[in-house]
Coordinates of C-alpha atoms and ligand atoms in Angstrom, one line a residue:
M1 CA -6.0 1.5 -28.1
K2 CA -3.0 2.7 -26.1
I3 CA -3.0 2.6 -22.3
L4 CA -0.3 4.3 -20.3
S5 CA 0.1 3.0 -16.8
I6 CA 1.7 5.5 -14.4
F7 CA 3.0 4.8 -10.9
G8 CA 5.8 5.8 -8.6
T9 CA 5.8 4.2 -5.1
R10 CA 6.1 0.7 -3.7
P11 CA 2.4 0.1 -3.0
E12 CA 1.3 1.4 -6.4
A13 CA 3.8 -0.9 -8.1
I14 CA 2.6 -4.0 -6.2
K15 CA -1.0 -3.1 -7.0
M16 CA -0.4 -2.3 -10.6
A17 CA 1.9 -5.3 -11.4
P18 CA -1.1 -7.7 -11.9
V19 CA -2.9 -5.1 -14.1
I20 CA 0.2 -4.7 -16.3
A21 CA 0.5 -8.5 -16.6
E22 CA -3.1 -8.6 -17.6
L23 CA -2.7 -5.8 -20.2
N24 CA 0.2 -7.7 -21.6
K25 CA -2.1 -10.7 -22.3
H26 CA -4.0 -8.6 -24.8
R27 CA -1.3 -7.2 -27.0
D28 CA -3.3 -8.1 -30.1
K29 CA -6.0 -5.5 -29.0
L30 CA -4.0 -2.8 -27.1
T31 CA -0.7 -1.2 -26.6
S32 CA 0.5 -1.1 -23.0
V33 CA 3.1 1.6 -22.1
V34 CA 4.5 1.9 -18.6
C35 CA 5.9 5.0 -17.0
V36 CA 7.3 5.2 -13.5
T37 CA 7.8 8.6 -11.9
A38 CA 10.2 6.8 -9.4
Q39 CA 8.8 8.9 -6.5
H40 CA 10.3 6.0 -4.7
R41 CA 13.6 4.6 -5.9
E42 CA 14.9 1.5 -4.0
M43 CA 11.5 0.5 -2.8
L44 CA 10.0 0.8 -6.3
D45 CA 12.9 -1.1 -8.0
Q46 CA 12.4 -4.1 -5.6
V47 CA 8.9 -4.5 -7.0
L48 CA 9.8 -3.9 -10.6
T49 CA 12.4 -6.7 -10.4
L50 CA 10.1 -9.2 -8.7
F51 CA 7.3 -8.7 -11.2
A52 CA 9.8 -8.3 -14.2
I53 CA 8.4 -5.0 -15.2
Q54 CA 10.6 -2.9 -17.5
P55 CA 9.2 0.6 -17.7
H56 CA 9.3 2.4 -21.0
Y57 CA 9.8 5.7 -19.1
D58 CA 11.6 6.2 -15.7
L59 CA 11.3 9.9 -14.6
G60 CA 13.7 9.4 -11.7
I61 CA 12.1 12.2 -9.6
M62 CA 13.0 11.0 -6.1
Q63 CA 15.2 13.2 -4.0
P64 CA 16.2 12.6 -0.3
N65 CA 13.6 13.9 2.1
Q66 CA 11.6 15.5 -0.7
S67 CA 8.7 17.9 0.1
L68 CA 5.2 17.3 -1.2
A69 CA 5.4 20.4 -3.4
Q70 CA 8.8 19.3 -4.9
V71 CA 7.4 15.9 -5.8
T72 CA 4.3 17.4 -7.3
A73 CA 6.2 20.0 -9.4
R74 CA 8.8 17.5 -10.7
A75 CA 6.2 14.8 -11.5
L76 CA 3.8 17.2 -13.2
T77 CA 6.3 18.7 -15.7
K78 CA 8.0 15.4 -16.5
L79 CA 4.7 13.5 -16.9
D80 CA 3.5 16.2 -19.3
E81 CA 6.4 15.5 -21.6
V82 CA 5.6 11.7 -21.6
L83 CA 1.9 12.4 -22.3
E84 CA 2.8 14.7 -25.2
K85 CA 5.0 12.1 -26.8
E86 CA 2.8 9.1 -26.2
N87 CA -0.7 10.7 -26.5
P88 CA -2.4 7.6 -25.0
D89 CA -6.2 6.9 -25.1
W90 CA -6.2 6.2 -21.4
I91 CA -3.8 6.6 -18.5
L92 CA -4.2 4.2 -15.5
V93 CA -3.3 5.3 -12.0
Q94 CA -3.6 3.5 -8.7
G95 CA -4.4 4.7 -5.2
D96 CA -3.7 8.1 -3.6
T97 CA -0.1 9.1 -3.8
T98 CA 1.3 12.4 -5.1
T99 CA 2.2 10.5 -8.3
V100 CA -1.5 9.6 -8.8
M101 CA -2.8 13.1 -8.2
T102 CA -0.3 14.7 -10.6
A103 CA -0.6 12.1 -13.3
A104 CA -4.4 12.5 -13.3
L105 CA -4.0 16.3 -13.5
A106 CA -1.4 16.1 -16.3
A107 CA -3.7 13.8 -18.3
F108 CA -6.7 16.1 -17.7
Y109 CA -4.7 19.1 -19.0
R110 CA -4.2 17.2 -22.2
R111 CA -7.8 15.8 -22.3
I112 CA -6.6 12.3 -21.9
R113 CA -9.0 9.9 -20.2
V114 CA -8.1 8.6 -16.7
G115 CA -8.9 5.2 -15.2
H116 CA -8.5 5.2 -11.4
V117 CA -7.7 1.9 -9.8
E118 CA -8.6 1.6 -6.1
A119 CA -11.1 4.5 -6.4
G120 CA -13.5 5.7 -3.7
L121 CA -11.6 5.1 -0.5
R122 CA -12.4 7.8 2.0
S123 CA -11.6 8.5 5.7
F124 CA -13.6 11.7 5.6
D125 CA -10.8 13.5 7.4
K126 CA -8.7 15.9 5.3
F127 CA -5.6 15.3 7.3
Q128 CA -5.8 11.6 8.0
P129 CA -4.2 10.2 6.0
F130 CA -2.2 13.3 4.9
P131 CA -2.0 14.1 2.0
E132 CA -3.7 11.0 0.6
E133 CA -7.3 11.8 1.4
I134 CA -7.1 14.9 -0.7
N135 CA -5.0 13.2 -3.4
R136 CA -7.7 10.6 -4.0
K137 CA -10.5 13.1 -4.0
I138 CA -8.6 15.1 -6.7
A139 CA -8.0 11.9 -8.6
T140 CA -11.7 11.1 -8.4
S141 CA -12.7 14.6 -9.9
L142 CA -10.3 14.0 -12.8
S143 CA -11.1 10.4 -13.6
D144 CA -13.4 9.0 -16.3
L145 CA -13.6 5.4 -15.0
H146 CA -13.5 4.5 -11.3
F147 CA -12.4 1.0 -10.4
A148 CA -13.8 0.7 -6.9
P149 CA -12.4 -2.2 -4.9
T150 CA -15.5 -2.8 -2.8
A151 CA -19.2 -2.0 -2.5
V152 CA -18.3 0.5 0.3
S153 CA -16.0 2.5 -2.0
R154 CA -18.6 2.4 -4.8
Q155 CA -21.1 4.0 -2.4
N156 CA -18.6 6.7 -1.4
L157 CA -18.3 7.6 -5.1
L158 CA -22.0 7.6 -5.7
R159 CA -22.5 9.9 -2.7
E160 CA -20.1 12.3 -4.3
G161 CA -22.1 12.4 -7.5
I162 CA -20.1 10.1 -9.7
A163 CA -22.4 8.4 -12.2
D164 CA -23.1 4.7 -11.6
Q165 CA -22.1 3.8 -15.2
Q166 CA -18.6 5.2 -14.6
I167 CA -18.0 2.9 -11.6
V168 CA -17.0 -0.7 -11.7
V169 CA -16.5 -2.8 -8.6
T170 CA -13.5 -5.0 -9.2
G171 CA -12.0 -6.1 -5.9
N172 CA -8.6 -4.8 -4.9
T173 CA -5.6 -5.7 -7.2
V174 CA -3.5 -6.2 -4.0
I175 CA -5.2 -9.6 -3.6
D176 CA -4.3 -10.5 -7.2
A177 CA -0.6 -9.7 -6.3
L178 CA -0.8 -11.5 -2.9
L179 CA -2.2 -14.7 -4.3
Q180 CA 0.5 -14.7 -7.0
V181 CA 3.3 -14.6 -4.5
A182 CA 1.9 -16.2 -1.3
E183 CA 2.2 -19.8 -2.5
K184 CA 5.7 -19.5 -4.0
P185 CA 8.3 -21.8 -2.5
Y186 CA 10.6 -19.9 -0.1
D187 CA 13.9 -20.8 1.5
W188 CA 13.7 -19.0 4.8
L189 CA 17.1 -20.0 6.0
N190 CA 18.8 -18.6 2.9
S191 CA 16.9 -15.3 2.9
P192 CA 17.0 -11.9 4.6
L193 CA 14.7 -13.5 7.2
A194 CA 17.3 -16.2 8.2
A195 CA 18.1 -14.6 11.6
I196 CA 14.4 -14.3 12.7
P197 CA 13.6 -17.0 15.2
R198 CA 10.5 -18.9 14.0
D199 CA 10.0 -20.6 17.3
K200 CA 8.9 -17.3 18.9
R201 CA 5.6 -15.5 18.3
I202 CA 6.4 -12.9 15.6
L203 CA 4.9 -9.4 15.6
L204 CA 5.3 -7.8 12.2
V205 CA 5.4 -4.0 12.5
T206 CA 5.4 -1.3 9.7
A207 CA 4.7 2.4 9.9
H208 CA 5.3 5.3 7.7
R209 CA 2.3 7.7 7.6
R210 CA 3.1 11.4 7.5
E211 CA 0.4 12.3 10.1
N212 CA 2.3 10.0 12.5
F213 CA 5.7 11.8 12.2
G214 CA 7.0 13.3 15.4
A215 CA 5.3 12.5 18.7
P216 CA 3.0 9.7 17.4
F217 CA 6.1 7.8 16.1
V218 CA 7.8 8.2 19.5
N219 CA 4.7 6.8 21.1
I220 CA 4.5 3.8 18.7
C221 CA 8.2 3.0 19.5
A222 CA 7.5 3.3 23.3
A223 CA 4.7 0.8 23.0
L224 CA 6.9 -1.6 21.1
R225 CA 9.6 -1.3 23.7
T226 CA 7.0 -2.1 26.4
L227 CA 5.8 -5.2 24.6
A228 CA 9.3 -6.4 23.9
A229 CA 10.2 -6.1 27.6
G230 CA 6.9 -7.6 28.8
Y231 CA 7.0 -10.6 26.5
P232 CA 10.4 -12.2 26.2
D233 CA 8.7 -15.0 24.1
I234 CA 7.8 -12.7 21.3
H235 CA 10.0 -11.3 18.5
I236 CA 9.2 -8.0 16.9
V237 CA 10.3 -7.6 13.3
Y238 CA 10.1 -4.2 11.8
P239 CA 11.2 -3.5 8.2
V240 CA 11.8 0.2 8.4
H241 CA 10.5 2.5 5.6
L242 CA 13.3 4.6 4.0
N243 CA 11.7 8.0 4.7
P244 CA 14.3 9.7 7.0
N245 CA 11.5 11.0 9.3
V246 CA 10.7 7.4 10.0
K247 CA 14.2 5.8 10.0
S248 CA 15.8 8.3 12.5
V249 CA 13.2 7.8 15.2
V250 CA 12.9 4.1 14.8
Q251 CA 16.6 3.4 14.8
S252 CA 17.4 5.5 17.8
S253 CA 14.5 4.2 19.8
L254 CA 14.5 0.5 18.9
G255 CA 17.9 -0.2 17.5
D256 CA 19.3 -2.0 20.5
I257 CA 16.7 -4.3 21.9
Q258 CA 17.4 -8.1 21.9
N259 CA 13.9 -9.2 20.8
I260 CA 13.4 -6.5 18.2
T261 CA 14.9 -6.9 14.7
L262 CA 14.9 -3.8 12.5
L263 CA 15.3 -4.6 8.8
E264 CA 15.7 -2.6 5.5
P265 CA 12.5 -2.6 3.5
L266 CA 11.8 -6.2 2.5
E267 CA 11.1 -7.3 -1.0
Y268 CA 7.5 -8.2 -1.5
L269 CA 8.1 -12.0 -1.5
P270 CA 9.9 -12.1 1.9
L271 CA 7.5 -9.6 3.3
V272 CA 4.5 -11.9 2.5
Q273 CA 6.4 -14.9 3.9
L274 CA 7.0 -13.0 7.1
M275 CA 3.4 -12.0 7.3
K276 CA 2.4 -15.7 6.9
Q277 CA 4.7 -16.6 9.7
S278 CA 3.5 -13.8 12.0
Y279 CA 1.2 -14.1 15.0
L280 CA 0.1 -10.5 14.9
V281 CA 0.5 -7.5 12.6
I282 CA 0.8 -3.9 13.9
T283 CA 0.8 -1.3 11.1
D284 CA -0.3 2.0 9.7
S285 CA 0.0 0.7 6.1
G286 CA -2.9 0.7 3.8
G287 CA -1.8 -2.3 1.8
I288 CA -0.9 -4.5 4.8
Q289 CA -4.4 -3.8 6.3
E290 CA -5.8 -5.4 3.2
E291 CA -3.3 -8.3 2.9
A292 CA -3.1 -9.6 6.5
P293 CA -6.8 -10.5 6.9
G294 CA -6.5 -12.7 3.8
L295 CA -3.8 -14.6 5.6
G296 CA -5.8 -14.9 8.8
K297 CA -3.5 -12.5 10.7
P298 CA -5.1 -10.0 13.2
V299 CA -4.1 -6.4 12.5
L300 CA -3.8 -3.5 14.9
V301 CA -3.9 -0.3 12.9
L302 CA -1.8 2.6 14.3
R303 CA -4.3 5.2 13.1
E304 CA -7.3 7.1 14.4
V305 CA -9.4 6.6 11.3
T306 CA -9.2 4.3 8.3
E307 CA -10.6 4.4 4.7
R308 CA -10.7 0.6 4.9
P309 CA -13.7 -0.2 7.1
E310 CA -14.2 -3.6 5.6
G311 CA -11.5 -5.3 7.7
I312 CA -13.0 -3.8 10.8
A313 CA -16.5 -4.9 9.9
A314 CA -15.1 -8.4 9.3
G315 CA -13.6 -8.4 12.8
T316 CA -10.0 -9.0 11.8
V317 CA -8.7 -5.4 12.0
K318 CA -8.9 -3.0 15.0
L319 CA -8.0 0.7 15.1
V320 CA -5.8 1.4 18.0
G321 CA -4.3 4.9 17.2
T322 CA -0.9 5.9 18.6
D323 CA -1.4 6.1 22.3
P324 CA 1.3 3.8 23.8
G325 CA -0.9 2.4 26.5
K326 CA -3.7 1.6 24.1
I327 CA -1.3 -0.1 21.6
A328 CA 0.3 -2.2 24.4
Y329 CA -3.0 -3.1 25.9
E330 CA -4.6 -4.3 22.7
A331 CA -1.5 -6.3 21.7
S332 CA -1.3 -7.8 25.2
L333 CA -4.9 -8.9 24.9
L334 CA -4.1 -10.8 21.7
L335 CA -0.9 -12.3 23.2
E336 CA -2.6 -13.5 26.3
N337 CA -6.2 -14.2 25.5
Q338 CA -6.7 -17.1 23.1
F339 CA -10.4 -16.4 22.7
E340 CA -9.8 -12.8 21.7
Y341 CA -7.0 -14.0 19.3
E342 CA -9.1 -16.6 17.6
K343 CA -11.9 -14.1 17.1
M344 CA -9.6 -11.9 15.1
S345 CA -7.6 -14.5 13.2
Q346 CA -10.3 -15.8 11.0
A347 CA -9.1 -15.8 7.4
V348 CA -11.5 -13.4 5.6
N349 CA -10.9 -11.5 2.5
P350 CA -13.3 -8.5 2.0
Y351 CA -11.0 -7.0 -0.6
G352 CA -11.3 -9.3 -3.6
D353 CA -11.0 -12.7 -5.2
G354 CA -7.7 -12.2 -7.1
R355 CA -9.5 -11.3 -10.4
A356 CA -9.6 -7.5 -10.1
S357 CA -7.1 -7.0 -12.9
E358 CA -9.0 -9.1 -15.3
R359 CA -12.2 -7.0 -14.6
I360 CA -10.3 -3.7 -15.0
V361 CA -8.7 -4.7 -18.3
S362 CA -11.9 -6.2 -19.7
C363 CA -13.8 -3.1 -18.8
L364 CA -11.2 -0.9 -20.7
M365 CA -11.5 -3.1 -23.7
T366 CA -15.3 -2.9 -24.1
Ligands
LIG401 C1 4.7 7.8 -0.1 C2 3.3 8.2 -0.4 C3 2.3 7.5 0.6 C4 2.5 6.0 0.5 C5 3.9 5.6 0.7 C6 4.1 4.2 0.5 C7 2.9 10.6 -1.0 C8 2.8 11.9 -0.5 N1 3.2 9.6 -0.1 O1 5.1 8.2 1.2 O2 1.0 7.8 0.2 O3 1.7 5.4 1.5 O4 4.8 6.3 -0.2 O5 5.4 3.7 1.0 O6 2.7 10.3 -2.2 N2 12.9 7.2 0.2 C9 14.0 6.6 -0.2 N3 13.9 5.5 -1.1 C10 12.8 5.0 -1.5 C11 11.6 5.6 -1.0 C12 11.7 6.7 -0.2 O7 15.1 7.0 0.1 O8 12.8 4.0 -2.3 C13 13.0 8.3 1.1 C14 13.5 9.6 0.4 O9 14.3 10.3 1.3 C15 12.2 10.3 0.1 C16 11.4 10.0 1.3 O10 11.6 8.7 1.6 O11 12.4 11.7 -0.1 C17 9.9 10.3 1.2 O12 9.4 9.7 0.0 P1 7.9 10.1 -0.5 O13 7.6 9.3 -1.7 O14 7.9 11.6 -0.7 O15 6.9 9.8 0.7 P2 6.7 8.5 1.5 O16 6.7 8.8 2.9 O17 7.5 7.4 1.0
LIG402 N1 5.7 -4.1 1.8 C1 6.9 -4.7 1.3 N2 8.0 -4.7 2.0 C2 8.0 -4.0 3.3 C3 6.8 -3.4 3.7 C4 5.7 -3.5 3.0 O1 6.9 -5.3 0.2 O2 9.1 -4.0 3.9 C5 4.5 -4.2 1.0 C6 3.2 -4.6 1.7 O3 3.0 -6.0 1.7 C7 2.1 -3.9 0.9 C8 2.8 -2.6 0.4 O4 4.2 -2.9 0.5 O5 1.7 -4.6 -0.3 C9 2.4 -1.5 1.3 O6 3.2 -0.4 1.2 P1 3.3 0.8 2.2 O7 2.9 0.3 3.5 O8 4.7 1.4 2.0 O9 2.2 1.8 1.6 P2 0.7 2.0 1.8 O10 0.0 0.7 1.5 O11 0.4 2.4 3.2 O12 0.3 3.1 0.9

């Protein structure tokens, strides 16, 4: 059996790395081929290096400030060539990016079976997140096996008419990745984090969603400025996503504040170390919403809706949207009220036990 894993962006690479490692353990029974679209370049390469993945195909499709249609068109044609050459029994895709949607479509056109990792997440809002809600629904329609991370995502798939026997609840592979790197020794003082003061309360911030471009991003930055000015004893650390729509606003708005450090995107290992060291996480990221609760870090989510209700139900994640007053109020509450902070900083992990990849690969082999 030949399995072709296809991914293109940072989060897909982090979440597929443990699956690829697991596939490699079964070389006697299967052939594992890896293709990256390179929808991301630097942010993908950081992960490939950390997890020592050498792709068989690198389609190099990223262009500066690319449009959704451009990524889709380039990925679809180039992926078709790889599928024609390799003719795998299965492709594996992960999540809800444009790479996932196009890879599933290209495979369907060639009647190749699709396994979808992290299947069944839904916000039930077409434009939030944009375009991911529709990307993952398209991927669901095209997939033959759905690896749902939680019981909630399984239910979403059942409600859409997916047959029970095509769904396997596996946990999220992000927890496999997190557990692999969280305990690694780390030399903070000789790292990109060296200048971050560990004697202050660290607020880790990331944001990159397309629906937050423009006014919402300006509002997020305003809230961060208010917090930095109101609490000299905190230090905000923001590794800035390379999307130019994000970088330009963040740098002009937050570039010159003494207790805010803007960084280039961090490699996964330092990012996890920084999260472990943080007091609070403020983010619109999907992956970070899943990782931070496992490390006992409260998360304020800069979105109006989420497809990850499990963290909210567990009490460690709160949706705060992008209103600057609301963001600053909720963060202040956690900075000032120990009871509120402790309520949200219980280490819980609704997203898996670190064995999701094992379950995925064993299901493919049976
Ligand atoms: C993409 C995904 C999003 C995912 C996010 C993870 C789509 C439509 N969006 O958003 O679902 O949450 O990745 O981070 O699939 N860039 C670089 N270097 C990089 C990466 C990006 O310069 O390594 C810049 C380029 O100018 C590129 C732009 O960012 O054109 C946008 O990249 P793109 O992959 O289209 O969208 P993201 O906003 O990164
Ligand atoms: N991440 C990273 N370096 C950073 C920011 C994030 O390694 O500077 C990791 C993070 O821990 C998580 C993943 O990247 O595993 C999330 O990626 P992103 O927020 O770009 O995408 P999303 O999860 O929202 O699709």
